[in-house]
Structure formats: structure tokens, C-alpha cells
Amino acid sequence: MIQDTRAINSDRSDIETLDEIWLFGYGSLIYKVDFPYLESKPAYLCGWSRRFWQGSHDHRGTPDKPGRVLTLIEEPSERCFGIAYRVTADVFDHLDHREKNGYLRLIKELEFEDVTRKPGVTYIGMPNNPAFLGPASDIDIAKQIHISEGPSGTNREYVELLAEALKAHNVKDPQVDAIHVLLQKLDSRRDA
Ligand code: BEZ
């Protein structure tokens, strides 16, 4: 474990100021919904983009051989598709544990498909967290993902499940799609 953010996240009292709690999922929270929720709908986080720039030492890799998983990067001209879940505050004990490797639970503005906006809670691995790996070329990212595996399964499966979930919502994400295709090529090279 590189940085356990559970204590920081559980001390945050800002969700108490919200009259409704909307949790925004842009990665595994889109397809691995292991928490109760009251309703869900598609949403966007404006000014942010998803990137495979966070190291995974606890789920899709190991401390010696970290995988690469998603975080959000500030990009003023972009917006990131995800699923917003209306939840009660008690889900965060479980989620803070699940997403403890460097992620901070932050409140950012969400936009729904009817263009209404509401604050949403999302987990972000900021560039100053010790598990942050930062940018690399698509092929280097794909190669690292291809060989990584941790207690939650292979890093390849993480990308496959994400790509399938985005496709099911008719969402094209150029980086996810590019890495997904490169992984398939690396697989076929290994099988040849
Ligand atoms: C998510 O799916 O929203 C998520 C991504 C990275 C860390 C925690 C949550």
C-alpha cells in the first residue's frame, strides 16, 4: 500500500452540507456496483478527463508490480462521462476502503443529461499522491496493463469491463478505446 487515504476521507465533513448525495463513478464504479443506491443516471464531470495514470498496488497490481488504473485529470475543454448514484452517507465506509490507495473523495460539479447541475462526490488520485504514475504513451500503458495482476484480478480485465460498460452506454472514450485495442493486439501476439 502506497498511501492509505481512509483516515483523510472519513474525516471529511463536506458531504453533510449536501441535501442529496450523488456519487459519480467514472471507472470501476460504473460496472462494479457493490453498494446500495437509491437511483442512478448518466452524468458528466465538466473540465475533467479519465486517464490510466494512477498506480494500482492493491487491486489490479502489487506493490512490486503496480498496475495502471483510472484517475481524473483537469482538462478545461473536456468532460468525462460517468454514472451518478444517489446514495446515503453510510456507503462511504465501504467505498473509502475499496478506493484507499491515494484517492481523495472530493466534491465537484456534475452535469446531468437534462443539463441540470448538482454537486457530486468522486474519487480522484491527485498528481501529488504517491501512487500517481502520470502520463506515458498508449503502448507503454497497454504493456504495463497487459502484465499486471492483483487481488481483484488482471489489469486487462479492468480495461475490458470498462470498455464494455462504456460501449453499453454508447460512449466513445479515445484513450480507453486505444488501450483496449492495443491490449487485444498484445494478446494476439502472445497467442500466435
Ligand atoms: C470510479 O469508478 O469512479 C473510480 C475510479 C477510480 C477510483 C475510485 C473510483
PDB file of C-alpha atoms in Angstrom, residues 11 23-24 26 43 51 77 89 92 96 105 108-109 115-117 126-127 136 140 156 163 167:
ATOM      1  CA  ASP A  11     -12.662  12.962   8.342  1.00  0.00           C
ATOM      2  CA  LEU A  23     -21.684   9.687  -6.089  1.00  0.00           C
ATOM      3  CA  PHE A  24     -20.016   9.961  -9.525  1.00  0.00           C
ATOM      4  CA  TYR A  26     -16.143   7.083 -13.981  1.00  0.00           C
ATOM      5  CA  ALA A  43     -23.781  12.300 -15.811  1.00  0.00           C
ATOM      6  CA  ARG A  51      -6.669   8.703 -17.656  1.00  0.00           C
ATOM      7  CA  SER A  77     -12.126  21.750 -22.577  1.00  0.00           C
ATOM      8  CA  ALA A  89     -23.683   8.676   3.558  1.00  0.00           C
ATOM      9  CA  PHE A  92     -18.613   5.701   2.110  1.00  0.00           C
ATOM     10  CA  ASP A  96     -13.290   4.619   1.201  1.00  0.00           C
ATOM     11  CA  ARG A 105     -13.078  11.871  -2.017  1.00  0.00           C
ATOM     12  CA  LYS A 108     -17.126  18.531  -7.992  1.00  0.00           C
ATOM     13  CA  GLU A 109     -19.946  19.785 -10.153  1.00  0.00           C
ATOM     14  CA  VAL A 115     -28.381  19.906 -18.331  1.00  0.00           C
ATOM     15  CA  THR A 116     -29.206  20.392 -14.650  1.00  0.00           C
ATOM     16  CA  ARG A 117     -26.163  20.608 -12.421  1.00  0.00           C
ATOM     17  CA  MET A 126      -4.398  13.849  -7.466  1.00  0.00           C
ATOM     18  CA  PRO A 127      -0.972  14.289  -9.096  1.00  0.00           C
ATOM     19  CA  ALA A 136       3.018   7.529 -20.666  1.00  0.00           C
ATOM     20  CA  ASP A 140       3.628   1.738 -22.684  1.00  0.00           C
ATOM     21  CA  ARG A 156      -6.586  -6.335 -18.593  1.00  0.00           C
ATOM     22  CA  ALA A 163     -14.658  -0.649 -22.380  1.00  0.00           C
ATOM     23  CA  LYS A 167     -19.938   0.751 -25.118  1.00  0.00           C
TER      24      LYS A 167
END
